[in-house]
Amino acid sequence: MFAAQKRERRRRRARRALPAAAVAVAAGLAAALPLAPAHASPAHASPAPATAGRDAVPSHTELLARIKGALSADQRQAPTESNPSAGATSPSGTASPSGTASPSGTVDPKIIGGTETTITTAPWMAQLWYSDDKGTADTSDDIGFFCGGTVVAPTKILTAAHCVKGYDWNANGAVVTGTAQQPTSNSDGSVDVHGGTVSGVWRQWNHSLYSATTIDNDIAVLTLPSPVTAKPAPTTTSNDTASYAAGTKATLYGWGRTSSTSQDISETLRTATLPMVSDTTCGTTYGSQFIKGHMVCAGEPASGSDSGTVAACNGDSGGPLIVGGKVVGVVSWGVTDCVAEGSYSVFTKVSTYAGATYPRIDDTNLNGDARADLFVRRASDNTGYEYDSKGTSFATRVSWGSYSDKNVVLQADLNRDGFQDQIIRRASTGAIYWRHWVPASGSWATTLVFGNWSTRTKVVAPGDVTGDQLPDLLSVTASGTLYIYPGNGDGTFGSPVAVGSGWNQYNRLLGHGDFTGDGKPDLIARSGSNSYVYLYPGTGKSGSGAFGSRIHVRTWSQYDAFATVGDITGDGKADLAARTPAGTLYLYPGTGKATSDLFGTPVTIGTGWQQYNVFG
């Protein structure tokens, strides 16, 4: 292992660099088309995007103060859920005499044996700093800690739940991206972030079933108020088994401890290569503490000392384990001091949580509260309206002005900037436009994407169909061929790829989000001959293999309009809205089941919806 070189400035301690929910578990062991210039289009009196707290993110000065507070919190342990007043105590953990792991409500999130690296090799690395002085002069109740994270979309950071649950990141957190160096406090009291970008946190989510006792379901996502320029790392998919095969080489990154005998964490990003470990081996090592399917081990058996050990250690919590350029693990827990003989580092198995995290990574919506909203157009005067979701109902509509000469309006964040965009087709010309908010100018821009799609019978914006983390666009030609237009992440699209023919047998083709809970967008199609409704499960691939065999989920002849805008209820599952000719709108909550039980019991939204002739 390569010990960190001594620095002239004061070194920071790992004891303040991890949340207390993550201290010492398991101490024992057992044996394209280019973007065209904007074209003239009827003006829209559209409102600026609602921010729902985005504007509450603090100033750059305040964010630096939070980092400074976390830097100065040496030997300070963050509180656990069971002990919210925990103060100046140290992480601890003892080996079980029986050799079995025995969780105690805390984890030892813990790179030993690695080498220094640059941000160029891992541009998606993020530093998460948390500082809360509780508003008192008494420093004994102060909280300050550090975790790692991964930029998985321009406004999204994937990390561990034990770094998030129980903490108010909007009020007390700061995120640093774009640098391999940890911040330092200067003699004049300022903080140097070494060229990094400092962001606040707009929203936070952790898995609802996270357990601080067993460290199960240890995964979370932080949403930033503005996109960062760091290149995102894609997360693996639910059907990925090859990445977890025993012996597969994985790469770990982090700023954690570099020695079992020192609490000092690394001031420079480090990396190490670890082989994946079989579930059988990990289960034998940790007994019931290892939860197969939710956790995965990596590394050679630790030697019992720094020499001969390569492992994650304190301060690496929340950081990524990478295979094939994708995040397959999140640093979760391990043994005290990280090098106990025969031990392995334990990670959250990301493939298992693809269905849970995808809706949180791709949750852009009109008013910014992570619940999908409905956009409609009134037939009488062509006015567009936004209906913000309240879970199982909608708030009072908000006018977006005139949407005359339009016959398609869809929602999709094509440039992944956290602001919801619109894909619009002009009825008179068939031209497809991308309408998106430009924060720098505080205005909407409307840009031509495709010249004439008037003969396209269907246009769908389901999300990332191809598995590259970039939203795609689908259309059906007059002859019935379905094409995927791969998104480039900037409002432009690559060359179309044919999925197959026969798609004009359906009088409705819908999709936005993941209906089956596997982290891949799906399609909903209704037959024109018998009103059978089919689910086409997404596979994360392109071309003819983009969707699995269809599944008959409903027979719906009673509805004449539908909308699939994503997760309306806010439970992480894509939903569907359906309207009767008489104007009653129903919400069909998604269940995540790829069966005839795809939707739960419908909820009546209300009447009068026959006044609208565009849904999207």
Coordinates of C-alpha atoms in Angstrom, one line a residue, residues 425 453-458 475-483 502-505:
R425 CA -44.9 18.9 -33.4
W453 CA -42.7 14.4 -39.4
S454 CA -46.3 15.0 -40.6
T455 CA -46.6 11.4 -41.8
R456 CA -45.3 9.9 -38.5
T457 CA -48.3 8.3 -36.9
K458 CA -46.8 8.3 -33.4
S475 CA -41.5 7.5 -33.9
V476 CA -43.6 5.3 -36.1
T477 CA -43.7 5.8 -39.9
A478 CA -46.7 5.7 -42.1
S479 CA -45.7 2.1 -43.1
G480 CA -45.7 1.1 -39.4
T481 CA -42.0 0.9 -38.7
L482 CA -40.9 1.9 -35.2
Y483 CA -37.6 3.8 -35.1
G502 CA -46.3 -3.6 -37.6
W503 CA -46.6 -0.8 -35.1
N504 CA -49.6 0.8 -36.8
Q505 CA -51.8 -1.9 -35.5

